[in-house]
Short mmCIF file of C-alpha atoms in Angstrom, two decimals:
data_model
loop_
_atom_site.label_atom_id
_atom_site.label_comp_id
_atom_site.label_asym_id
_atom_site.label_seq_id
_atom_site.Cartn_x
_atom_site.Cartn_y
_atom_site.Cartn_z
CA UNK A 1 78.70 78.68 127.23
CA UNK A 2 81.77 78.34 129.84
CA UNK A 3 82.54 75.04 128.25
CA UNK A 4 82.61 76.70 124.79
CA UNK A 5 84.74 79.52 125.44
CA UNK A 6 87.33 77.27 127.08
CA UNK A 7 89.13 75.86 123.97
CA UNK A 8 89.01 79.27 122.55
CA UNK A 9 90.92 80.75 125.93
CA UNK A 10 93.50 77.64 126.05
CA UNK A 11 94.12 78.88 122.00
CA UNK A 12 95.13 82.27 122.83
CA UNK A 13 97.02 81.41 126.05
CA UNK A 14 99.36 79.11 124.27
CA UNK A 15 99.79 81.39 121.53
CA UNK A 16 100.85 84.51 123.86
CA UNK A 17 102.94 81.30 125.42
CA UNK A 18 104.94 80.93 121.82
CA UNK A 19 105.35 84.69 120.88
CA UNK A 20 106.69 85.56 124.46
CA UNK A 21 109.38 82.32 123.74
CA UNK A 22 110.14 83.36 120.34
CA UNK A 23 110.53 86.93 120.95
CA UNK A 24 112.56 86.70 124.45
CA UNK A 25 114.71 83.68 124.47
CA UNK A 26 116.77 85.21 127.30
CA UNK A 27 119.34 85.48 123.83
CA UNK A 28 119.83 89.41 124.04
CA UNK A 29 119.22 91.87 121.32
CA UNK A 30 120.44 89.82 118.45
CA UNK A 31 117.96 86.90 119.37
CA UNK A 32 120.72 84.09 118.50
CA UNK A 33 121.26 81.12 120.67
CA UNK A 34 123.82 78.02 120.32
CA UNK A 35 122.51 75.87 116.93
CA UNK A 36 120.23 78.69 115.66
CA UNK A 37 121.64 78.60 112.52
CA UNK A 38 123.04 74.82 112.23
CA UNK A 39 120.90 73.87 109.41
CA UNK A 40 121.80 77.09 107.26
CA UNK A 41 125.76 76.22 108.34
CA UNK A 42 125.44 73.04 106.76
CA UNK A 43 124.80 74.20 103.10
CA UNK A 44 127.16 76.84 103.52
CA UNK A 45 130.39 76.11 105.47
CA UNK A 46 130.60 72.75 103.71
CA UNK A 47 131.40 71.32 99.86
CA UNK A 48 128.25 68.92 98.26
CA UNK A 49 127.48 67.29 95.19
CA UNK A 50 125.11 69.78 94.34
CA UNK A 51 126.69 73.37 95.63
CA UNK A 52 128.46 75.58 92.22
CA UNK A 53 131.21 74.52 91.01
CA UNK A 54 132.84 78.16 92.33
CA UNK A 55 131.45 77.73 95.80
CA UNK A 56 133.92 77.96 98.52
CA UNK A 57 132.79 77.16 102.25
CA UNK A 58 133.30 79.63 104.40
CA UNK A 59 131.77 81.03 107.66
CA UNK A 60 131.76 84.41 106.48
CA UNK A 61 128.67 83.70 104.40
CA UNK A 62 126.27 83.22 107.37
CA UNK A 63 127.05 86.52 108.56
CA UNK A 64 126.40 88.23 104.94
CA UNK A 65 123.02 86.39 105.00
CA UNK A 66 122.29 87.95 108.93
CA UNK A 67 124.32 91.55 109.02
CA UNK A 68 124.51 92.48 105.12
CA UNK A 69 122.07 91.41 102.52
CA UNK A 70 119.24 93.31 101.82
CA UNK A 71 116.05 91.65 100.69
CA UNK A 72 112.78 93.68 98.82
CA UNK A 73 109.60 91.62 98.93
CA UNK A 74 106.89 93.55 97.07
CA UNK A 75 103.39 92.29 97.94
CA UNK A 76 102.51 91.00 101.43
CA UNK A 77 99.19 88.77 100.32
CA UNK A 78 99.18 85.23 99.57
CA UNK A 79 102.28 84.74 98.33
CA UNK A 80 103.88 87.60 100.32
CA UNK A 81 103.43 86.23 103.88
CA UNK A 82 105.12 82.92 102.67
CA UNK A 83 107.49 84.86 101.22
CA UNK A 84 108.46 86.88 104.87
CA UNK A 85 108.26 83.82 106.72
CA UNK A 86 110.67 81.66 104.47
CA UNK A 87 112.97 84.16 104.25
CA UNK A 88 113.24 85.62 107.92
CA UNK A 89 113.56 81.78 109.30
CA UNK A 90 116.26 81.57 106.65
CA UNK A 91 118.57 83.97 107.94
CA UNK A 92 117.70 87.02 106.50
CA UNK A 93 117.08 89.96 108.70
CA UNK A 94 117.52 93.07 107.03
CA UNK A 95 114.23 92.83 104.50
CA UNK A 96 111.92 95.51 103.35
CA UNK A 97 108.08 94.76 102.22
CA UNK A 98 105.81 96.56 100.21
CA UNK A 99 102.21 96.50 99.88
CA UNK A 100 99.53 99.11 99.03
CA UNK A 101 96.24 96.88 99.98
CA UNK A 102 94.55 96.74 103.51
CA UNK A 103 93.70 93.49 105.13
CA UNK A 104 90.31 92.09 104.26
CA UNK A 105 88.18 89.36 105.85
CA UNK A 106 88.39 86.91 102.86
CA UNK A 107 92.43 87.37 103.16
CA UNK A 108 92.57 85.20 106.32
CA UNK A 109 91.83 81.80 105.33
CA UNK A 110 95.62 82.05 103.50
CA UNK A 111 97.10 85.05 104.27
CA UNK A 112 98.50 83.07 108.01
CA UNK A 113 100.28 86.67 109.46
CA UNK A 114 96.98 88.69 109.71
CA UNK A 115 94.31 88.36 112.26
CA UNK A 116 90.46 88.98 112.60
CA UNK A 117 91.92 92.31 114.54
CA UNK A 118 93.80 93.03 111.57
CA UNK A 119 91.01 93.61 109.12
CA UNK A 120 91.31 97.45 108.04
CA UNK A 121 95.18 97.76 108.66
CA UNK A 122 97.77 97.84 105.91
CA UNK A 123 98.90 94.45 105.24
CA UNK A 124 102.78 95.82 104.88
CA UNK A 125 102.54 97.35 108.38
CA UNK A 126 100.91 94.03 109.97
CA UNK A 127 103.18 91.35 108.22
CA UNK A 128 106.02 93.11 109.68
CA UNK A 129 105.30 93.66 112.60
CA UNK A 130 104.12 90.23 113.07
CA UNK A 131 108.09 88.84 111.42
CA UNK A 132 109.87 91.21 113.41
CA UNK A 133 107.83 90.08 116.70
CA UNK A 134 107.93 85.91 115.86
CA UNK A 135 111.43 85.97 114.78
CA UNK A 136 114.38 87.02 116.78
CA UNK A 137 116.99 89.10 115.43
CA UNK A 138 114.75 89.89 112.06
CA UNK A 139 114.08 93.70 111.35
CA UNK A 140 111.33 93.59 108.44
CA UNK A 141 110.74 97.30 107.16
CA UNK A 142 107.02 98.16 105.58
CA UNK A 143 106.30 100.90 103.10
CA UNK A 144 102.36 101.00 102.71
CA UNK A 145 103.09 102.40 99.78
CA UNK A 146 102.78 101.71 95.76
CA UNK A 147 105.65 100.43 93.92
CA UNK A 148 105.68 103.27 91.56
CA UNK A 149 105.84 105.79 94.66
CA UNK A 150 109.62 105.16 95.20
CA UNK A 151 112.42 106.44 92.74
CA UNK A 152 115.62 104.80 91.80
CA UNK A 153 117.90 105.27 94.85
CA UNK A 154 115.58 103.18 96.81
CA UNK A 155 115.54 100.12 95.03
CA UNK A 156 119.28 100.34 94.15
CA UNK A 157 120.11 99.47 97.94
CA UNK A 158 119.16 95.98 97.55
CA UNK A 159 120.71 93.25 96.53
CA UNK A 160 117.22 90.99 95.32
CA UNK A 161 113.89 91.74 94.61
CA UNK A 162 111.45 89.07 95.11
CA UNK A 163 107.73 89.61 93.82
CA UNK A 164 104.36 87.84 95.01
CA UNK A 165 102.17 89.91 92.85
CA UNK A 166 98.78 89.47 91.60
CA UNK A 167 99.46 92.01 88.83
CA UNK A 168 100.55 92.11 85.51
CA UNK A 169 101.19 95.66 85.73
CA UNK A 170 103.11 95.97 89.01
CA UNK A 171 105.38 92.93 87.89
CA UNK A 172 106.80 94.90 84.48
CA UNK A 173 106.66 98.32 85.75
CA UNK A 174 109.44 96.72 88.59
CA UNK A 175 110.65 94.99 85.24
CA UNK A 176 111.19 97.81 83.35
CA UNK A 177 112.57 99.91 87.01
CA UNK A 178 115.49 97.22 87.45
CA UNK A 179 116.44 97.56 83.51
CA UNK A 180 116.59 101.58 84.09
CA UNK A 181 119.02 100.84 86.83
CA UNK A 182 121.45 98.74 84.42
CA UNK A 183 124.66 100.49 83.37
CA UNK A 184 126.66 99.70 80.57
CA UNK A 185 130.31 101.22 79.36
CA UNK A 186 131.65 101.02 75.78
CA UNK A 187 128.49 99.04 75.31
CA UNK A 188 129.22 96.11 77.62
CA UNK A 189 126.85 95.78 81.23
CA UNK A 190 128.32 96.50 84.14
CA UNK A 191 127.48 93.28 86.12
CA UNK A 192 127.56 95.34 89.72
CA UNK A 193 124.34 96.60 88.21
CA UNK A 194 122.05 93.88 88.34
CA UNK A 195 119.74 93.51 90.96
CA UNK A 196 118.42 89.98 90.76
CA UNK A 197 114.62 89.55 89.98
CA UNK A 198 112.74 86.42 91.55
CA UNK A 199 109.06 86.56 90.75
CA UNK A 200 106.45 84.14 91.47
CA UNK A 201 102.75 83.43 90.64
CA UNK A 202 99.86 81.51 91.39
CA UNK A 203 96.66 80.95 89.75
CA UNK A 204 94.06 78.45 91.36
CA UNK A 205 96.37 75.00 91.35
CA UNK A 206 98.72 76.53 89.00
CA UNK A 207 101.82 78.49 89.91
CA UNK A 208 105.18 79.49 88.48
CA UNK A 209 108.80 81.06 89.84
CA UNK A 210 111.39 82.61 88.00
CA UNK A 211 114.94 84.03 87.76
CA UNK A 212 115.69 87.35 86.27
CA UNK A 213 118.75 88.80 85.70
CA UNK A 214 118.25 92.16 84.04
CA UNK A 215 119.95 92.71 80.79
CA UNK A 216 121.03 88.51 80.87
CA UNK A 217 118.26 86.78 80.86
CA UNK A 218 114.75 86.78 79.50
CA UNK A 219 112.85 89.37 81.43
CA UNK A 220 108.98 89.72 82.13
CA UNK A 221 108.18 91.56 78.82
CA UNK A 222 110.56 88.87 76.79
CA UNK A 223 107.71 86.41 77.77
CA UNK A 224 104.30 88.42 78.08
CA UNK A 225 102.88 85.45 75.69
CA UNK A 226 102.62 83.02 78.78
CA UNK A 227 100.67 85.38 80.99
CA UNK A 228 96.78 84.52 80.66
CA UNK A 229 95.25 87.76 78.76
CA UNK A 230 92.30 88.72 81.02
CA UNK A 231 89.05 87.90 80.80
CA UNK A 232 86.49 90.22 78.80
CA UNK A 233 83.16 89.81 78.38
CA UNK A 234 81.45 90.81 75.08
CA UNK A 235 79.64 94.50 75.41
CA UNK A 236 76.15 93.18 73.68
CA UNK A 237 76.10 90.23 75.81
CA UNK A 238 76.36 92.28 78.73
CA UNK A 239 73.90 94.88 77.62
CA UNK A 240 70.89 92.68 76.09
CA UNK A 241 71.59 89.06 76.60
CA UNK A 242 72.88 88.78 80.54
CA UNK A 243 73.53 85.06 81.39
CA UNK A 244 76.04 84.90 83.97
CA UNK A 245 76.07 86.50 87.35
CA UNK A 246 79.07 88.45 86.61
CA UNK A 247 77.63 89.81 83.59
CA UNK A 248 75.37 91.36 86.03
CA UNK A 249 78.27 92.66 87.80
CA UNK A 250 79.90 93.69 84.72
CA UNK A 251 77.15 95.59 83.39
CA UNK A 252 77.36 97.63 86.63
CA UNK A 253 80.64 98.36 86.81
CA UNK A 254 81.32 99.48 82.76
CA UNK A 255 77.93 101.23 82.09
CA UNK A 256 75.62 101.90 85.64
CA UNK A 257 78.63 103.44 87.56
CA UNK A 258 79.61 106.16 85.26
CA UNK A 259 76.08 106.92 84.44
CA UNK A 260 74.91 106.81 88.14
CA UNK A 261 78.12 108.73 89.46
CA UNK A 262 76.83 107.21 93.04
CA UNK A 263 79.81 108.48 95.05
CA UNK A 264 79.94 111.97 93.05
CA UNK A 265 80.94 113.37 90.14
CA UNK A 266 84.24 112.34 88.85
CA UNK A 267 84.62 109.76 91.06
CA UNK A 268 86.64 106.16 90.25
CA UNK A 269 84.85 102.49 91.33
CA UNK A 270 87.71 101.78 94.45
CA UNK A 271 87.65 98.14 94.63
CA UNK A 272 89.04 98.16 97.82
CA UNK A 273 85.91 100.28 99.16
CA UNK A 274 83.48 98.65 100.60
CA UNK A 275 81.14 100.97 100.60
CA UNK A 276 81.82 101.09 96.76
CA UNK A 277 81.62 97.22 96.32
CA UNK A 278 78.24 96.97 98.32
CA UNK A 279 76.89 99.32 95.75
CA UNK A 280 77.97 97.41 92.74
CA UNK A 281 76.43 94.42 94.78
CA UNK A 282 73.43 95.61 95.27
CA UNK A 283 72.61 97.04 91.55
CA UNK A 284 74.05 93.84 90.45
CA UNK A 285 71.77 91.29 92.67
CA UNK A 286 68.80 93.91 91.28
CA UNK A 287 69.71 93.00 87.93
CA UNK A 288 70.31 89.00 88.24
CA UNK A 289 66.58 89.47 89.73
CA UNK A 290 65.30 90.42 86.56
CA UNK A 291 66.67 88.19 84.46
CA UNK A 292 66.34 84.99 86.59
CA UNK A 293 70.16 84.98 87.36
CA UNK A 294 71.46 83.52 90.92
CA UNK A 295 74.63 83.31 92.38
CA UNK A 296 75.48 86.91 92.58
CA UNK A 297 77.26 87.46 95.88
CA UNK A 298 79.25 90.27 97.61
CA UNK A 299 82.45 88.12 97.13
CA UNK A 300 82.25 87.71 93.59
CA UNK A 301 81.10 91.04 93.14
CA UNK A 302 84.58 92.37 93.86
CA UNK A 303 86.53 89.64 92.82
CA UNK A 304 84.55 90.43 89.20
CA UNK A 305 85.58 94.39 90.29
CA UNK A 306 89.59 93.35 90.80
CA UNK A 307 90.04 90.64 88.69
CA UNK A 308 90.59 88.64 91.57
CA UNK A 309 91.22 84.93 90.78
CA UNK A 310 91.01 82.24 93.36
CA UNK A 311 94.01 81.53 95.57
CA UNK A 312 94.98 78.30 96.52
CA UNK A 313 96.61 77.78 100.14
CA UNK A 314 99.07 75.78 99.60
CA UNK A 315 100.28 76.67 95.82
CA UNK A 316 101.10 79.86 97.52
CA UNK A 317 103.11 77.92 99.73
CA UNK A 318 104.88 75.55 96.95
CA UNK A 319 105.81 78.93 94.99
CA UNK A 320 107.03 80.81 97.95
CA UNK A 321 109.41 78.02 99.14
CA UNK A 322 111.03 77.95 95.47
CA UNK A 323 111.42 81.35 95.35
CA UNK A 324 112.72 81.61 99.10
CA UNK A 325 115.18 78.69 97.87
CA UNK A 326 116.36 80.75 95.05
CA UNK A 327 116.45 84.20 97.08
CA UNK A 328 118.97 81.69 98.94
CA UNK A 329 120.95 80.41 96.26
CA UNK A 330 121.48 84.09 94.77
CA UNK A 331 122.82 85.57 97.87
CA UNK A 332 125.57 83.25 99.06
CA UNK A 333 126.20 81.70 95.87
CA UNK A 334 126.12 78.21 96.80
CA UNK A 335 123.84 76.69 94.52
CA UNK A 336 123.65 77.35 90.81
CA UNK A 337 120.71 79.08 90.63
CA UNK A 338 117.02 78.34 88.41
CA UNK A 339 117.77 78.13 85.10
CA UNK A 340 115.27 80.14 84.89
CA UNK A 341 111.50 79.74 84.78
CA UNK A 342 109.69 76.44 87.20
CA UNK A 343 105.80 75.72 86.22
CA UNK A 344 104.05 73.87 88.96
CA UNK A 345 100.47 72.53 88.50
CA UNK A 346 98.54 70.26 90.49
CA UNK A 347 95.09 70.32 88.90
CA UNK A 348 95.20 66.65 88.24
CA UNK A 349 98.28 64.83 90.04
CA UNK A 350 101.46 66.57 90.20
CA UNK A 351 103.17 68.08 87.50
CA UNK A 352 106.06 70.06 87.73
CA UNK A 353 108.94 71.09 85.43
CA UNK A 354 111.53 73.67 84.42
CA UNK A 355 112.58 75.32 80.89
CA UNK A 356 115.07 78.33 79.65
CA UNK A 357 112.99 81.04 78.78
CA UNK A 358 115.15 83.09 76.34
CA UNK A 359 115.84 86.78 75.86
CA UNK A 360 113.95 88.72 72.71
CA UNK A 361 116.13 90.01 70.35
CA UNK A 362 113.74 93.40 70.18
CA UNK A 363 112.05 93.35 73.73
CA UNK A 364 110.55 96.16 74.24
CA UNK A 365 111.92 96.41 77.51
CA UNK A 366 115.42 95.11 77.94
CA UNK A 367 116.32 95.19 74.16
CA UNK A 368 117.90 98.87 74.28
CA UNK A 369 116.67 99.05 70.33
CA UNK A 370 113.88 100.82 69.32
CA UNK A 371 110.89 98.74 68.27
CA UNK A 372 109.81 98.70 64.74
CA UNK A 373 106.15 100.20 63.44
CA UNK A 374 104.95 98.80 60.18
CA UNK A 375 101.78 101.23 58.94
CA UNK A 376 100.44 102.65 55.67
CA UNK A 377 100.52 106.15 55.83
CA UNK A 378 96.78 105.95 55.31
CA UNK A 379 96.46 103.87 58.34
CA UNK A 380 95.22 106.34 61.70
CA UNK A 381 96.57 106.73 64.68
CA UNK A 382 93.57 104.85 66.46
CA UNK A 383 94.91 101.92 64.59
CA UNK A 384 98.66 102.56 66.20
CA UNK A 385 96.67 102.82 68.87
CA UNK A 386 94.90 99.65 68.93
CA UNK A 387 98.45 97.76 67.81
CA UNK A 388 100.34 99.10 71.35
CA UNK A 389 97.20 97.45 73.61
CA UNK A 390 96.25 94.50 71.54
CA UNK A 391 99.42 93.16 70.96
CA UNK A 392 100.64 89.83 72.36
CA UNK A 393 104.36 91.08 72.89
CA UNK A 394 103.23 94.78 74.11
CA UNK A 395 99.95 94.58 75.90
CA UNK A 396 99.68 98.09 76.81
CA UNK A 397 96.82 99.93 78.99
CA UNK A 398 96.52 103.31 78.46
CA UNK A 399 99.69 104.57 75.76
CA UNK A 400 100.49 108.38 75.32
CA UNK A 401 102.14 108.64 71.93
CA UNK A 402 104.46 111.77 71.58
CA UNK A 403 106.53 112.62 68.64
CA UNK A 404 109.35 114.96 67.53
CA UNK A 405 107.94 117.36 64.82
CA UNK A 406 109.87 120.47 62.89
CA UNK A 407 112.16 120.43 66.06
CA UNK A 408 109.07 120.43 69.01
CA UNK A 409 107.88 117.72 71.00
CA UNK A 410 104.14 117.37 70.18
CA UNK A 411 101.72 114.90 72.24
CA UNK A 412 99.71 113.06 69.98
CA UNK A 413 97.65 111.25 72.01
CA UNK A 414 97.39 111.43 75.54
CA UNK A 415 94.86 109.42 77.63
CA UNK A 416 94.99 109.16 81.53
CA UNK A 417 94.48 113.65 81.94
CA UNK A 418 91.11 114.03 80.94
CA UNK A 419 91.36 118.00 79.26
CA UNK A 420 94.62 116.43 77.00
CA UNK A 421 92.49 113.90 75.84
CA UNK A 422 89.72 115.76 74.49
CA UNK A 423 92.22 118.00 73.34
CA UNK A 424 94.52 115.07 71.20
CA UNK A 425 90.96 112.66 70.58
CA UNK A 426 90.51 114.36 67.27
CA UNK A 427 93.97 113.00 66.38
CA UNK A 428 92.71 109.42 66.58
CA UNK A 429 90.83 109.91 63.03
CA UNK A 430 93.59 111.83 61.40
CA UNK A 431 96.21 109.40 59.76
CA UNK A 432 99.93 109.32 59.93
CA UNK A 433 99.92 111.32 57.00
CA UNK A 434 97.75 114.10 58.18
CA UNK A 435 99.90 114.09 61.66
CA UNK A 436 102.98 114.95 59.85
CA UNK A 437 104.63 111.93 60.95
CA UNK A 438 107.48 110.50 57.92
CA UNK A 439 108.89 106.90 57.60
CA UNK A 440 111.54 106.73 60.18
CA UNK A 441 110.06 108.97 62.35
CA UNK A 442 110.36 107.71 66.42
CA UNK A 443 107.77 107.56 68.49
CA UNK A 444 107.85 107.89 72.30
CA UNK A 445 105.25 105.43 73.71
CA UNK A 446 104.80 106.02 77.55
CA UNK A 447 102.63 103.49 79.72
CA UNK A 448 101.72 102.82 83.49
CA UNK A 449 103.44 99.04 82.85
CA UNK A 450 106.66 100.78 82.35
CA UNK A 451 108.77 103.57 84.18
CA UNK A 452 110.35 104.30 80.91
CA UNK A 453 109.56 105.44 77.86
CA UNK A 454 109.42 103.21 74.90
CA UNK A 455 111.17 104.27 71.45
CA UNK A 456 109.18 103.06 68.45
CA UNK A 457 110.86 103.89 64.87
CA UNK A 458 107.77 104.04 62.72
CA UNK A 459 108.12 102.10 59.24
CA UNK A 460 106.07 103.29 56.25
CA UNK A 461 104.76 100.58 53.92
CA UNK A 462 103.79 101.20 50.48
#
């Protein structure tokens, strides 16, 4: 037993060895020692074949990149932790991190910053603490908080945003936040406005990074059409015909838990509670049982519950680096940056290339037009409805329609606050007709993927 624990104790000893090194250095407060920052020097107090054509050496940039810029990662999972690490050995101290999940045991096999002691903590409050304690000099800032909890002022004191989301949601509700920000006079953009957008993803072997430059380039909902629309399983075949061990989960989750109400009345399946996942498993492996289903496990129980699609190790770690590379490029101007979306895949061999994704004339987000409606008047509002969630270019969740009628705002149709919508659920049936709405009429279209509202001037067909 001795012998065993002996590897195990030489481990941790050299480990406390390397944090005590990094963190004291005998360098004083600032951490900085003679050569620290040689290899950053090179690309930016010297000319190169590659560097912009407007780049001018200078040793004032290193001390922007230590004393000045301000960095925003949002998300501090797979993609997140590369994110911190690339960044704070690149020179940038002064970055902020946001996360709203807790550590969980399946996060550690990629997630490098968090521990077995970790498990239960805030992921934004341990991956900073673990930069700022590695890293010398580097003061990383967590908010355990959501994205949406924070109003303008805060994200207007940075000057780049860099994303490692898992969620279509989060990235164009931070989309549609750095468009608000935008400020334009006699209709031309005030470029002092932009905040730069860097956003990567992965997906198994698959991964992508981008540049966005609000209100110049293409932005996230210019090019909704390349994000994989999410898996749904057909209601009957989850009801009757179960063949798959998430269908067992599935049927759970949509039909058991509301009936059931196992946690109490009212109350929302959490897929970060356990408690609330082990239930779901449970009822789940109880129904694989009686149709002669296997492979239902806790793990894919709540990766059925959030969506959660497998994460490769070291795709996480090719995305992060080219985003870290273009967080680089944007803030001392250097290098022209990625022009502007990189796909990486290495299912089969490696594959990698770039392409310009372009702007949308009437983007619903950044297009500062209101979007067009084409509808009979016989047609219902269900079927508006229908349009704002099932469409490739909108992909709403859960759209509250208001309107402007004989001079009063009027909500038509209001989901997400349960006594408005079984007040406005009759007006699902009624058609546009019946709702008083005329051809021209706007329509204010609010969502949880946007901070804004979205202006839709509704067309009449004959």
């Amino acid at each position: 037993m001795a012998d065993a624990e002996e590897p195990e104790k030489k481990r941790r000893k050299i480990e406390e060895l390397t944090e005590k090194m990094a963190v004291d250095g005998g360098h004083g407060d600032s951490g900085d020692w003679d050569g620290r920052w040689n290899h950053v020097k090179k690309f930016l107090e010297r000319p190169g074949p590659f560097t912009h054509p407007d780049f001018e050496p200078s040793i004032e940039s290193l001390g922007f990149l230590l004393e000045t810029c301000k960095i925003l990662v949002i998300g501090a999972g797979g993609l997140g932790c590369e994110l911190l690490k690339n960044l704070a050995l690149s020179g940038f101290r002064h970055i902020h991190v946001v996360d709203m999940d807790t550590i969980d045991i399946s996060n550690l096999n990629r997630q490098f910053l968090f521990r077995p002691k970790d498990i239960g903590r805030p992921k934004a409050d341990v991956a900073a603490d673990f930069v700022n304690n590695r890293i010398p000099g580097c003061k990383v800032v967590s908010h355990f908080n959501k994205i949406q909890d924070f109003d303008e002022s805060f994200y207007r004191q940075f000057h780049i945003i860099v994303c490692g989301l898992d969620s279509i949601i989060a990235r164009r509700w931070m989309n549609g936040m750095l468009i608000s920000l935008l400020s334009y006079k006699d209709g031309v953009l005030d470029p002092s406005s932009i905040i730069p957008l860097i956003d990567g993803g992965t997906e198994g072997f698959k991964g992508n990074a981008r540049v966005i430059l609000p209100g110049m380039t293409a932005c996230i909902d210019c090019t909704l059409a390349l994000y994989p629309p999410q898996i749904n399983f057909p209601m009957c075949t989850i009801a009757s015909m179960p063949r798959l061990p998430e269908h067992c989960v599935e049927y759970v989750r949509m039909l058991q838990w509301p009936k059931d109400e196992p946690f109490g009345e009212g109350v929302g399946l959490d897929g970060d509670n356990p408690e609330h996942i082990q239930w779901v498993f449970q009822r789940a492996h109880e129904r694989a049982a009686d149709y002669n289903i296997t492979g239902v496990t806790y793990r894919l129980t709540q990766g059925v519950v959030k969506r959660i699609i497998p994460a490769v190790a070291s795709t996480n770690a090719v995305i992060a680096a080219a985003c870290s590379t273009e967080v680089f490029k944007m803030a001392s101007s250097a290098y022209i940056p990625l022009n502007n979306y990189l796909v990486f895949n290495d299912v089969d061999g490696l594959y990698t290339y770039t392409f310009e994704a372009e702007r949308k004339e009437n983007c619903s987000a950044c297009s500062q037009v209101p979007q067009d409606l084409q509808f009979p008047p016989s047609a219902k509002l269900q079927e508006v409805l229908e349009y704002l969630t099932e469409n490739a270019s909108l992909q709403m969740k859960s759209p509250a329609i208001t309107a402007t009628l004989e001079g009063k705002n009027k909500t038509l149709y209001l989901q997400t606050v349960a006594s408005i919508e079984e007040r406005t659920r009759p007006n699902l049936c009624k058609t546009l007709k019946e709702l008083g709405l005329s051809d021209g009429q706007e329509l204010a279209v609010a969502d949880i993927t946007t901070p804004q509202t979205v202006l839709f001037k509704l067309k009449l067909t004959s």
